[in-house]
Coordinates of C-alpha atoms in Angstrom, one line a residue:
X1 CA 0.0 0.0 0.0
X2 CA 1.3 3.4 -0.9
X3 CA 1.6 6.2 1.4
X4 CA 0.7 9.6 1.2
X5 CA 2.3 12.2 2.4
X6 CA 0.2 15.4 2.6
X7 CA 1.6 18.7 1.1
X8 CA 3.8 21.0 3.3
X9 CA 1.9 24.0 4.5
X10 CA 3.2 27.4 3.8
X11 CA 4.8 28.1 6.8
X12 CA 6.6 24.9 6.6
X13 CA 7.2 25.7 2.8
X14 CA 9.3 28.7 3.5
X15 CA 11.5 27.8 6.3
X16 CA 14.8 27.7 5.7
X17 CA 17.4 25.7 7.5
X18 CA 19.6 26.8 9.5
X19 CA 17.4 30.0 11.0
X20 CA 19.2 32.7 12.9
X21 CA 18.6 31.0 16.1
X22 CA 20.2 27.4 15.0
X23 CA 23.5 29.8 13.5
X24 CA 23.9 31.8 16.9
X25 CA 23.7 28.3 19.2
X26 CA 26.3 26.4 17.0
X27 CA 29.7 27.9 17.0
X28 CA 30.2 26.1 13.5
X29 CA 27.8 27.6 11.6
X30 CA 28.1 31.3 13.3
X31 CA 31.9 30.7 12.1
X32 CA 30.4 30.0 8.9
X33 CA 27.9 32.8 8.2
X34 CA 30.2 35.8 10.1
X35 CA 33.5 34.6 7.7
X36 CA 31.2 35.1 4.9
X37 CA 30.1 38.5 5.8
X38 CA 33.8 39.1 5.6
X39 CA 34.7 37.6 2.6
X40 CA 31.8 39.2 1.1
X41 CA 32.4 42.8 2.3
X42 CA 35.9 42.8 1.1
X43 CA 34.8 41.9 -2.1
X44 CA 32.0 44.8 -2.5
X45 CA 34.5 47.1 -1.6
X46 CA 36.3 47.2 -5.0
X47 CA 32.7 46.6 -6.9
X48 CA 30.9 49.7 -5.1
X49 CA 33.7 52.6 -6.2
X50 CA 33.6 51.2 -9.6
X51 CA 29.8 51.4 -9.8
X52 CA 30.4 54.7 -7.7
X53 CA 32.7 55.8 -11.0
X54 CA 30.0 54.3 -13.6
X55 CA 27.3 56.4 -12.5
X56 CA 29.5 59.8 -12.3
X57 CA 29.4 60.1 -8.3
X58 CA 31.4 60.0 -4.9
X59 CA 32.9 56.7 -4.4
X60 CA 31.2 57.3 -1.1
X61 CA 27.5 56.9 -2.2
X62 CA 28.2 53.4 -4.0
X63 CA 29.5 52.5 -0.4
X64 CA 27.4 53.8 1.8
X65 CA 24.0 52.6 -0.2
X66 CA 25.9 49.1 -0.1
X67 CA 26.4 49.4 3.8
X68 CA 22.5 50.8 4.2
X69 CA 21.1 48.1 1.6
X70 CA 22.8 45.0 2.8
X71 CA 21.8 45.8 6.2
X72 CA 18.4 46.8 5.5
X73 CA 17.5 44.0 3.2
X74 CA 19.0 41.1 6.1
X75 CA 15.6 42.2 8.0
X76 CA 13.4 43.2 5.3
X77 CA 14.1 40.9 2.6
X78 CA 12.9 37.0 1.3
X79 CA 15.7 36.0 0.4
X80 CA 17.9 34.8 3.4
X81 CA 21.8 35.0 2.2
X82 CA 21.2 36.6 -0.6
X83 CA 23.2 40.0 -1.1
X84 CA 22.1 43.4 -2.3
X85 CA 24.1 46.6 -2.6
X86 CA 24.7 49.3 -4.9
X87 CA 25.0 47.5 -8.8
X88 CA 26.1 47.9 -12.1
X89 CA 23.2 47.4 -13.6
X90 CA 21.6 50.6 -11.4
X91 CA 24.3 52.4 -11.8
X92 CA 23.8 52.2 -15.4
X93 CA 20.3 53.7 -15.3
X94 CA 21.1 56.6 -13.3
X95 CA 23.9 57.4 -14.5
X96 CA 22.3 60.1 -17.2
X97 CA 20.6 61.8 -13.8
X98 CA 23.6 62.5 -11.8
X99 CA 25.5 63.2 -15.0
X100 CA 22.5 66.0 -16.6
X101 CA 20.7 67.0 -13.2
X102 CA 23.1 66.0 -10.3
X103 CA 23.5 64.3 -7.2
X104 CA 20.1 65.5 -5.3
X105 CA 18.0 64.8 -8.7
X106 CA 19.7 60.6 -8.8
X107 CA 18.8 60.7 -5.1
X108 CA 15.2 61.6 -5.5
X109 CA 15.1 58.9 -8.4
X110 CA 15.8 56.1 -6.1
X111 CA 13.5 57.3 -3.6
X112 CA 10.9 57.2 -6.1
X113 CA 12.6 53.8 -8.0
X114 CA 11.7 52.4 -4.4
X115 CA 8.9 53.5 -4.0
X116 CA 7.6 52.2 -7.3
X117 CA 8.8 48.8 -6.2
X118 CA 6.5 48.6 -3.5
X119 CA 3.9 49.6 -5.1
X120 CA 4.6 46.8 -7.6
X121 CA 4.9 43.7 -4.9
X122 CA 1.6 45.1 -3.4
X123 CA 0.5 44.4 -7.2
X124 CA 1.9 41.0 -7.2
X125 CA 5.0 41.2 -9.6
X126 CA 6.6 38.7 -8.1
X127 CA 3.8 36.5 -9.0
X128 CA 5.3 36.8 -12.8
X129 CA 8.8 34.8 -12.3
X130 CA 6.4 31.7 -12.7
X131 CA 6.0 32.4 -16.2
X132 CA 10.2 32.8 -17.0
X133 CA 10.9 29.7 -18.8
X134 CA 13.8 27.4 -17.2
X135 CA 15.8 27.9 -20.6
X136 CA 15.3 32.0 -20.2
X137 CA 16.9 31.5 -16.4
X138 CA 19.8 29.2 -17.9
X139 CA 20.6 31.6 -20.1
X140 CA 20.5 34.3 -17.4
X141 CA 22.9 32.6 -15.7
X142 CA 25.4 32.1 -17.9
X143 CA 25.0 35.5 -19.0
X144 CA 25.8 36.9 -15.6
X145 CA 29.0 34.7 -15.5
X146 CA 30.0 35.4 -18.7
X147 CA 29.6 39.3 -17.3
X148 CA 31.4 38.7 -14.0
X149 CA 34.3 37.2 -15.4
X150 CA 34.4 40.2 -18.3
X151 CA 34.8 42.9 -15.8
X152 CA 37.5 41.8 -14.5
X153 CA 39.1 42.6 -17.9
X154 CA 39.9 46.4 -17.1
X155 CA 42.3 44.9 -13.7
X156 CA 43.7 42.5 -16.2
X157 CA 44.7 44.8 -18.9
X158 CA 47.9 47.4 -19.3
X159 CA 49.2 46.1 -15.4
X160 CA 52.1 45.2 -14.3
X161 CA 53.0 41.6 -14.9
X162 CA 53.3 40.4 -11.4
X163 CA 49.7 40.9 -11.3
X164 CA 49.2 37.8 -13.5
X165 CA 50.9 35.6 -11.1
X166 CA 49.4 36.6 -8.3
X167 CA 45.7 36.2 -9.7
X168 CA 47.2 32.9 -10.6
X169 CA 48.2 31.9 -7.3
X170 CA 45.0 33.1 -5.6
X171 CA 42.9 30.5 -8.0
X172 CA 45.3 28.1 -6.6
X173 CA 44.3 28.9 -3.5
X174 CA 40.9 28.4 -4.2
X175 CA 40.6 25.1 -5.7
X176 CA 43.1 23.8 -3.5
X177 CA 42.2 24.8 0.1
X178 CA 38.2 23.6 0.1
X179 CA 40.0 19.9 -0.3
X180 CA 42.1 20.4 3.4
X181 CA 39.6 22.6 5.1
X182 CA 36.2 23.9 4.7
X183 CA 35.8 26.0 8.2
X184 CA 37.4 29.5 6.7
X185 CA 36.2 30.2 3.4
X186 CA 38.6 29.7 0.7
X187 CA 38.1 33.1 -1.2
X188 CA 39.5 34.6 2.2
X189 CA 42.4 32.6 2.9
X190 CA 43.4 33.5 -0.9
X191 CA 43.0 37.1 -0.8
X192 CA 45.0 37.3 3.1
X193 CA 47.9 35.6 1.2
X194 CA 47.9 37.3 -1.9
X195 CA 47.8 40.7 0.5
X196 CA 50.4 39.2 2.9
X197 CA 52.9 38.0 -0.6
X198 CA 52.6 41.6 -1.9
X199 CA 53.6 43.3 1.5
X200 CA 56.3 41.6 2.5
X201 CA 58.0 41.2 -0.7
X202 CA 57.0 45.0 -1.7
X203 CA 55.2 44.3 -4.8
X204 CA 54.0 47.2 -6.9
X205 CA 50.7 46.0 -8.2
X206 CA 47.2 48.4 -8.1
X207 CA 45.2 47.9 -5.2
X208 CA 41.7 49.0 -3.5
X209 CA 43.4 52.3 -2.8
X210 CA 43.6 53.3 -6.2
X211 CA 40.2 52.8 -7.1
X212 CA 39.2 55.7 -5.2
X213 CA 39.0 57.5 -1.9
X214 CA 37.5 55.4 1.2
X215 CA 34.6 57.1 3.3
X216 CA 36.1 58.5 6.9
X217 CA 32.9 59.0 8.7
X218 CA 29.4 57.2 8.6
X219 CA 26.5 58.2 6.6
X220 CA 23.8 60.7 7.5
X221 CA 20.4 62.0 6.4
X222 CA 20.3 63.0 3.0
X223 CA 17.1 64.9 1.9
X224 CA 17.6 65.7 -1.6
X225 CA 17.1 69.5 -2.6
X226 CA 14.9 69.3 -5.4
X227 CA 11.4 71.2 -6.6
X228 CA 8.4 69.5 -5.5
X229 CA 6.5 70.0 -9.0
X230 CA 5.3 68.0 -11.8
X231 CA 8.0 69.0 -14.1
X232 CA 11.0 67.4 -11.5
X233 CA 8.3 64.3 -11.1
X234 CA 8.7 64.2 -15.6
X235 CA 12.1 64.5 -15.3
X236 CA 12.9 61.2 -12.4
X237 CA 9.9 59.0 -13.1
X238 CA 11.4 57.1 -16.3
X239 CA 14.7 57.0 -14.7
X240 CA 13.0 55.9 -11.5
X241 CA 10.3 53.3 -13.2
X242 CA 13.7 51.7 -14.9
X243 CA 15.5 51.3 -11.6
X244 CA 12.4 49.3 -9.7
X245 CA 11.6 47.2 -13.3
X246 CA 15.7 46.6 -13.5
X247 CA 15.7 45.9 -9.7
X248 CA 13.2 43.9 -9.2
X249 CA 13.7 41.5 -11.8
X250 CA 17.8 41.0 -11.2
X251 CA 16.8 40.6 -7.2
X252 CA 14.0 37.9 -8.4
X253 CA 16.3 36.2 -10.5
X254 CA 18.7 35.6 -8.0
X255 CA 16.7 34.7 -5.3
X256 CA 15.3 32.1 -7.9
X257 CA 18.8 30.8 -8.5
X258 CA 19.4 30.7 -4.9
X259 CA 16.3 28.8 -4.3
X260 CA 17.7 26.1 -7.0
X261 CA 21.3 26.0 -5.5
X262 CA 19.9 25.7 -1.8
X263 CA 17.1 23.7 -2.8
X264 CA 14.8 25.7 -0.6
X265 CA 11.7 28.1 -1.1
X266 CA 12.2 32.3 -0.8
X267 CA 8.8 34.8 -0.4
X268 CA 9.7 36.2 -3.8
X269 CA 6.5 39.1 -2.7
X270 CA 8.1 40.2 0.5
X271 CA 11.6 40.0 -0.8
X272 CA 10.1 42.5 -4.2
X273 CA 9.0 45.0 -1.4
X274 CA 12.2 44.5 0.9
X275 CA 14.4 45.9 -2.2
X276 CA 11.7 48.7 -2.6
X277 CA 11.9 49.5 1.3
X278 CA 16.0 48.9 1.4
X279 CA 16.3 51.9 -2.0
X280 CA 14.2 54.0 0.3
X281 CA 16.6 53.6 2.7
X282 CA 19.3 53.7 0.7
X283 CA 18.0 57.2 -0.6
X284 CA 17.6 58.5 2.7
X285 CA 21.3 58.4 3.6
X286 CA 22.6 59.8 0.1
X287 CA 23.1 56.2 -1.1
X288 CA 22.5 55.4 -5.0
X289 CA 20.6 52.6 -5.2
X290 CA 21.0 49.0 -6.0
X291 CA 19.5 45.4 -6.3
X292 CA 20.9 42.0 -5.6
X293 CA 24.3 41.2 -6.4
X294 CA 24.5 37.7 -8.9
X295 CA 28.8 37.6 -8.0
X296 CA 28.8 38.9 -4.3
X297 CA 25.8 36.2 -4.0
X298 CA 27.8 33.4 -5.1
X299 CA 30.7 34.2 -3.1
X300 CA 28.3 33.6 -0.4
X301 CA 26.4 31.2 -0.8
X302 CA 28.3 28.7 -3.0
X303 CA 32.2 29.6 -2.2
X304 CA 31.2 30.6 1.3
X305 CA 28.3 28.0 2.0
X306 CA 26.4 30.6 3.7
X307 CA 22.8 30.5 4.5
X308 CA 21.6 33.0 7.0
X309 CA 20.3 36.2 7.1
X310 CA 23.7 37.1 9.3
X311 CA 26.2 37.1 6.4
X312 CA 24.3 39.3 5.0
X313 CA 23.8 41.6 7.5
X314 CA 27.7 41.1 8.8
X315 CA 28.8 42.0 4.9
X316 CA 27.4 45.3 5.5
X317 CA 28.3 45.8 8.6
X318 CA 31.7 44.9 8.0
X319 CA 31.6 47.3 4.9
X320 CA 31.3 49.8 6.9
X321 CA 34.1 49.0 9.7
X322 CA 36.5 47.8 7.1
X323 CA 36.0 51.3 4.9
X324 CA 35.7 53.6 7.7
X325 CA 38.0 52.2 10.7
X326 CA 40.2 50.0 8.3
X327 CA 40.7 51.7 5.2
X328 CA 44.3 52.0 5.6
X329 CA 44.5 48.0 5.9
X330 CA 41.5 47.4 2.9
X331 CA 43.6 50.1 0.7
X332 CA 46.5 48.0 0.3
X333 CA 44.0 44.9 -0.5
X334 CA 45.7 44.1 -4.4
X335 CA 43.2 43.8 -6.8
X336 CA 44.4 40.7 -8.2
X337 CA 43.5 38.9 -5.0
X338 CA 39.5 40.3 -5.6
X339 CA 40.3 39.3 -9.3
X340 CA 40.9 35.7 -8.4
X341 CA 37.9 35.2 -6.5
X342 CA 35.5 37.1 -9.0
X343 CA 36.8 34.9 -11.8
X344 CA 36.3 31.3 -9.2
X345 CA 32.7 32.8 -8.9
X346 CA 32.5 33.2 -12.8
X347 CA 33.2 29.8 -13.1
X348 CA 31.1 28.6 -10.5
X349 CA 28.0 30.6 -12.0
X350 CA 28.1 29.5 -15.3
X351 CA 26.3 26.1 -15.9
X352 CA 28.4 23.9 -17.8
X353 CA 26.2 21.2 -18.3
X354 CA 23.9 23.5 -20.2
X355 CA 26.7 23.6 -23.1
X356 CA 27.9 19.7 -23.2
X357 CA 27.3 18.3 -26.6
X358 CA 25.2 15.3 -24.8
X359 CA 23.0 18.0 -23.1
X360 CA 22.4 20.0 -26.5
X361 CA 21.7 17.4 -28.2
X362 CA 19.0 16.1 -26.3
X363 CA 17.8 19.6 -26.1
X364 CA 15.3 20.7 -28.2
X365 CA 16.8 23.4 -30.4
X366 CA 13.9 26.0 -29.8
X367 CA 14.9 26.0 -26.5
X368 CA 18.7 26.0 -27.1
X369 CA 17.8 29.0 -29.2
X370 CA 16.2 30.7 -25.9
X371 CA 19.4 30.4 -24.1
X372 CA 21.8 31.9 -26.5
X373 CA 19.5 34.5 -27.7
X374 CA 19.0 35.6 -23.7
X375 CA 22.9 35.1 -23.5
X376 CA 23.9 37.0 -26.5
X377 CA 21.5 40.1 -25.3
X378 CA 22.4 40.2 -22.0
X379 CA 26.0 40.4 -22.4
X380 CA 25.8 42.5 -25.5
X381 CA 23.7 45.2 -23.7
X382 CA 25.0 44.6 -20.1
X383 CA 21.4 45.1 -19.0
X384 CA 20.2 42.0 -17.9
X385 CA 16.4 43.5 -18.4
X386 CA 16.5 43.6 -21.9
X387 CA 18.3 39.9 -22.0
X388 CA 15.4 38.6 -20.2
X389 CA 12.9 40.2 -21.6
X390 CA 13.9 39.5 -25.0
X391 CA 14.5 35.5 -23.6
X392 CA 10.7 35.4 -23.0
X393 CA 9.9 36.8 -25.7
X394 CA 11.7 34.6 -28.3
X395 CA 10.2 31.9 -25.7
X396 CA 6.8 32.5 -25.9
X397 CA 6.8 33.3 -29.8
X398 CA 8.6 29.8 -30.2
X399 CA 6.3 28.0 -27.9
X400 CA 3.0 29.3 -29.8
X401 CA 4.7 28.4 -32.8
X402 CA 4.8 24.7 -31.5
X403 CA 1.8 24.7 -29.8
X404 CA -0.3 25.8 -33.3
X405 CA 0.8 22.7 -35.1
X406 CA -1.1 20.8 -32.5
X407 CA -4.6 21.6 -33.6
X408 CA -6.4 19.5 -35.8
X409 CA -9.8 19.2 -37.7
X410 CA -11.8 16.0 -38.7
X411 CA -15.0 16.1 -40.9
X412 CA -16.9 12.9 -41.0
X413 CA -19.5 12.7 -43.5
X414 CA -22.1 9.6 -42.1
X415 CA -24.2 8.2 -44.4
X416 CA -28.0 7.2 -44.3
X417 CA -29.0 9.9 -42.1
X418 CA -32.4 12.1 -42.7
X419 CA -30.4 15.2 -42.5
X420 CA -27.2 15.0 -44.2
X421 CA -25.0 16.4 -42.1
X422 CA -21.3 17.2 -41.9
X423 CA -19.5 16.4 -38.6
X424 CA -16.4 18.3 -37.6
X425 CA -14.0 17.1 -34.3
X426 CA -11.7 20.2 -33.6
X427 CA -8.9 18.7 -31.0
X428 CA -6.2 21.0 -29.0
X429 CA -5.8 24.0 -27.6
X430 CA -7.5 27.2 -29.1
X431 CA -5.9 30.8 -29.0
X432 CA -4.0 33.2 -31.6
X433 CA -1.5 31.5 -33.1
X434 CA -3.7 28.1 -33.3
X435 CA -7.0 29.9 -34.7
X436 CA -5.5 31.3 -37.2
X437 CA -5.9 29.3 -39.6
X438 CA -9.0 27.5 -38.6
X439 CA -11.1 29.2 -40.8
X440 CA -9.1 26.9 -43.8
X441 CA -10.2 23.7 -42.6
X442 CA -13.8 23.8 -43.4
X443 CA -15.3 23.1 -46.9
X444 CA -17.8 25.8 -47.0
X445 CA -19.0 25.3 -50.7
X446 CA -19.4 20.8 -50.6
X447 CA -20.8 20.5 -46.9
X448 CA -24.3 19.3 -46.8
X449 CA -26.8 22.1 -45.5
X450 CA -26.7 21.3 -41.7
X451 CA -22.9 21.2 -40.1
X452 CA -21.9 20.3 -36.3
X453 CA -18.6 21.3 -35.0
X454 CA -17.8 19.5 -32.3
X455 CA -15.7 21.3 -29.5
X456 CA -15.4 19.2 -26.5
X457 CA -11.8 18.0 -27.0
X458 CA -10.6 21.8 -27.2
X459 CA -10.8 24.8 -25.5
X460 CA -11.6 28.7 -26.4
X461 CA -8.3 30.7 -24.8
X462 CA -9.1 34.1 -26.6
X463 CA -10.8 36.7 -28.3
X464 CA -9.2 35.7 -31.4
X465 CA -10.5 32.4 -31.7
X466 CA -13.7 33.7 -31.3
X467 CA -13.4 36.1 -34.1
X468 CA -12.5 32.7 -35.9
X469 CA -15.7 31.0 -35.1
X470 CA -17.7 33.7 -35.9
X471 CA -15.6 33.7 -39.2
X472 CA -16.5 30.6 -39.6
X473 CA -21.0 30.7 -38.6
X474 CA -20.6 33.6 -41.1
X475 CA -19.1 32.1 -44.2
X476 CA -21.5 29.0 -43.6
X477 CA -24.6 31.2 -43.6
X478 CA -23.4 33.6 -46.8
X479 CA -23.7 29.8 -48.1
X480 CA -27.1 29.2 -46.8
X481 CA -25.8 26.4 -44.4
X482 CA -27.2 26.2 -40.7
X483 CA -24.1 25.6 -38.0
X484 CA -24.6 23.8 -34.5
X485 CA -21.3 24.2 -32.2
X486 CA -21.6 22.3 -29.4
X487 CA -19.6 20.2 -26.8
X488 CA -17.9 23.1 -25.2
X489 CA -16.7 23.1 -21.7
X490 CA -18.2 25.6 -19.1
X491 CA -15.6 28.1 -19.0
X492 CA -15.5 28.0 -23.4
X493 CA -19.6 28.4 -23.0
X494 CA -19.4 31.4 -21.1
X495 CA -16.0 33.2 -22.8
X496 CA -17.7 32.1 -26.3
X497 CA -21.1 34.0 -25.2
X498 CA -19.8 37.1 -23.8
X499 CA -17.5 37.7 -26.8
X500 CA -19.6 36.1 -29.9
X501 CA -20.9 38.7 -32.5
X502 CA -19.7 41.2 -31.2
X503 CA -15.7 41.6 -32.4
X504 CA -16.8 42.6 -35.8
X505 CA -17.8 41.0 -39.3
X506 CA -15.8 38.1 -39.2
X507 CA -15.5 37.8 -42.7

C-alpha cells in the first residue's frame, strides 16, 4: 500500500534551515555565516567605487547605499543570504541623472525607483517569475557569468606583470584549500595571502586604494534639494520606473537561483517589497541605489556556503568598519587577489552542463535558441532587463509556434441519415496562433446544408478564436448552411457567449 504524504503547509514551505537562532547556538555555523560576511564585504569594496565611477558620483555613495542596503535588506528581505548593494546594472540607469541633473536629482530617483517597487509587490509582480521559462533562467545565468568574469578585464589589462601571477596563485588557492579545510572560506584565505605576498616582498601592483578615496565617517540623512513640481516628477519617473523594473527582476532572479542552488523556497512578494523599502533607505542616507548582487551572491552562498540572514547583515556591517576604521589595511588589499575570486565565482555561476554536446543534443533546439538568444542580449547590452525580456519573448513566440501545429480538424460525413450532415471534431488548444488558420479547414461550398462542429476536445483561450468561429457561422450562412457548435466546456460556453458577435464581421 502506498503512502501519502500530505503537502507542506506554507509556513513549513518557506522555512529555511539553519534559521538565525540554529547559526547563533552552533559555534560552527556562526563561524560560517560571520566569515562570509567578511569575505563578502571585502569583495563589494572594489565593486561599489567602480559602480560609484559608472554612475558619475562619490565613491562614497556606492559604499554607503551598499552598507545601508545590505543591512536593510538582512531584516526586510525574502531571500535569506542573498546580497544586495549598490549595482552595475543601477548604476547604469542613473547614470544620465547625476551626470544632466546631479546628485540630489539621482537621489530623488531612487527614492521614487523604491517606491515604485513597493507599489509593484503590493500588485503582485513577483507573482510573474512563474512564467520565466527554465531555458530564459539558464541563459540568465550564464550571461551573468559570462559578465562577471568580463569585468575583471579592465584589472587585467595594461598592469604590471606580477599581477598575472598573483591572480594565478590566488585560484590556486581556491581550488586547493576547500580539499584540506572547509571551516574559513577559501576566497578569504586566498585574498589574506595574496595581500600578505605583496607586502612583505613589496610588490608594486594596483590595489583598493587606487580605485578611489575610502569614506572616513558614517553616513547621515540625506534629503535631496529638489522642486516639488510636476515637471522634476517628468524629469525622475522614467529614470526611476527603470531602476524598480531593472531591480526587481535582477533581485528575483537571484533569489530564484538561490532557491535552486539551496534547494529551498524564498517569499519572492516580500523579498520584491524588501528591495523597494532597502532603496528607500538607501536614498535617505545619500546612497545610489542598488539590487541583488549575482557575483557577491555566489561568493556567499556557493564559495562561502552561507545560508543565514547574518552574512548578509555582517557584509554590511563589516563594509562599513573595514571602509571607515580600516581603510588604511583594505587600501592596500591588491586587486588581483578580488580578481581571483571574482573569476572562481564566474566559473562557478556558469552552468556547464547547459553547453555539453550530450545536453544539446538532447535539447530541443527551440529552447537552445532561448538560451543563447537571452545570453547573446544580455552580455551585449549589459542590461540583464532587456536579456530577459527578450529570452521570454523569443520563448513565448517559439512555444506558440509549436503549440499551433497541435490543432487539428476531422470532418466525418455519415451516411443514411435524414439530415445529411457534416461532422467536424476540432482537437487541442484554441488561441492566436492556433485559430489562425482554422477558418481553412472547413469546406464551406461541398458541406451538406446542416454542419456540427464538435468542441469538446478543445478549448476557447481568446478573443481571437472567437473572431474565428464567428468567421467561420458567417461564411456558412453567406452559403445558406445552418451551423450547431456544441460540446464546449463551461468556461469555453461562457467566454464564447460574452465575446460572440460582437468583435466585428468576421468575414
Amino acid at each position: 500500500m502506498t503512502a501519502v504524504t500530505p503537502a507542506r503547509d506554507s509556513a513549513s514551505r518557506y522555512r529555511i534551515e539553519p534559521t538565525v537562532l540554529q547559526a547563533l547556538r552552533s559555534p560552527r555555523l556562526l563561524t560560517r555565516e560571520v566569515l562570509a560576511g567578511l569575505v563578502v564585504a571585502l569583495a563589494l569594496i572594489p565593486e561599489a567605487i567602480a559602480f560609484s565611477i559608472i554612475a558619475g558620483v562619490d565613491p562614497r555613495v556606492g559604499l554607503f547605499s551598499s552598507f545601508v542596503m545590505a543591512v536593510a535588506i538582512s531584516f526586510l528581505g525574502g531571500r535569506p543570504a542573498m546580497i544586495t548593494a549598490a549595482t552595475g546594472a543601477i548604476a547604469l540607469v542613473v547614470a544620465p541623472v547625476a551626470r544632466e541633473y546631479g546628485l540630489d536629482y539621482l537621489i530623488a530617483t531612487v527614492l521614487l525607483g523604491g517606491l515604485i517597487q513597493i507599489v509593484l509587490a503590493v500588485l503582485g509582480v513577483a507573482k510573474l517569475m512563474r512564467f520565466i521559462p527554465r531555458s530564459v533562467m539558464v541563459g540568465f545565468v550564464n550571461a551573468l557569468a559570462i559578465l562577471i568574469f568580463t569585468s575583471q578585464f579592465p584589472q587585467l589589462i595594461g598592469v604590471p606583470w606580477l599581477v598575472y601571477p598573483l591572480v594565478a596563485a590566488g585560484l590556486l588557492v581556491m581550488f586547493v584549500m576547500p580539499r584540506i579545510t572547509k571551516v574559513v572560506p577559501a576566497p578569504l584565505i586566498a585574498i589574506v595571502l595574496v595581500t600578505a605576498a605583496v607586502v612583505v616582498m613589496g610588490i608594486a601592483v594596483p590595489n583598493v586604494g587606487d580605485q578611489g578615496e575610502l569614506p572616513d565617517s558614517l553616513p547621515a540623512l540625506f534629503i535631496p534639494d529638489v522642486p516639488l513640481t510636476f515637471e522634476t516628477l517628468g524629469i525622475i519617473a522614467p529614470y526611476a520606473l527603470a531602476v524598480a523594473v531593472v531591480g526587481l527582476l535582477e533581485s528575483l532572479m537571484t533569489a530564484k537561483l538561490v532557491d535552486d542552488i539551496t534547494d529551498t523556497h524564498s517569499r519572492k512578494t516580500r523579498e520584491a517589497w524588501g528591495q523597494g523599502a532597502a532603496n528607500i533607505l538607501s536614498g535617505a542616507f545619500g546612497g545610489m541605489g542598488g539590487c541583488a548582487m549575482i557575483g557577491q551572491t555566489m561568493i556567499n552562498v556557493k564559495a562561502s556556503g552561507a545560508r543565514t540572514r547574518i552574512s548578509t547583515f555582517l557584509a554590511g556591517v563589516f563594509l562599513l568598519i573595514l571602509v571607515v576604521a580600516l581603510g588604511g589595511v583594505v587600501a592596500i588589499i591588491p586587486m588581483a587577489a578580488l580578481v581571483a575570486v571574482m573569476i572562481v565565482v564566474s566559473i562557478a555561476t556558469f552552468d556547464w552542463h547547459s553547453i555539453r554536446p550530450a545536453t544539446l543534443k538532447r535539447m530541443p533546439k527551440s529552447e537552445t535558441m532561448v538560451m543563447l538568444a537571452t545570453v547573446v542580449v544580455t552580455v551585449w547590452t549589459h542590461n540583464l532587463a532587456i536579456g530577459v525580456a527578450v529570452g521570454v519573448l523569443a520563448a513565448m513566440v517559439l512555444f506558440a509556434r509549436r503549440v499551433a501545429h497541435f490543432v487539428t480538424v476531422t470532418r466525418t460525413l455519415p451516411e443514411g441519415e435524414a439530415v445529411p450532415t457534416a461532422y467536424y471534431t476540432v482537437d487541442g488548444e484554441l488561441f492566436f496562433a492556433s485559430s489562425n488558420d482554422l477558418t481553412t479547414q472547413f469546406e464551406y461550398a461541398d458541406d451538406p446544408d446542416r454542419v456540427v462542429i464538435d468542441m469538446s476536445r478543445s478549448h476557447v483561450w481568446d478573443a481571437s478564436t472567437v473572431a474565428a468561429l464567428d468567421a467561420i457561422v458567417n461564411k456558412y450562412e453567406h452559403h445558406g448552411k445552418r451551423v450547431v457548435i456544441g460540446g464546449m466546456n463551461e468556461a469555453t460556453v461562457a467566454f464564447h457567449g460574452r465575446l460572440t458577435g460582437n468583435l466585428g464581421a468576421g468575414h
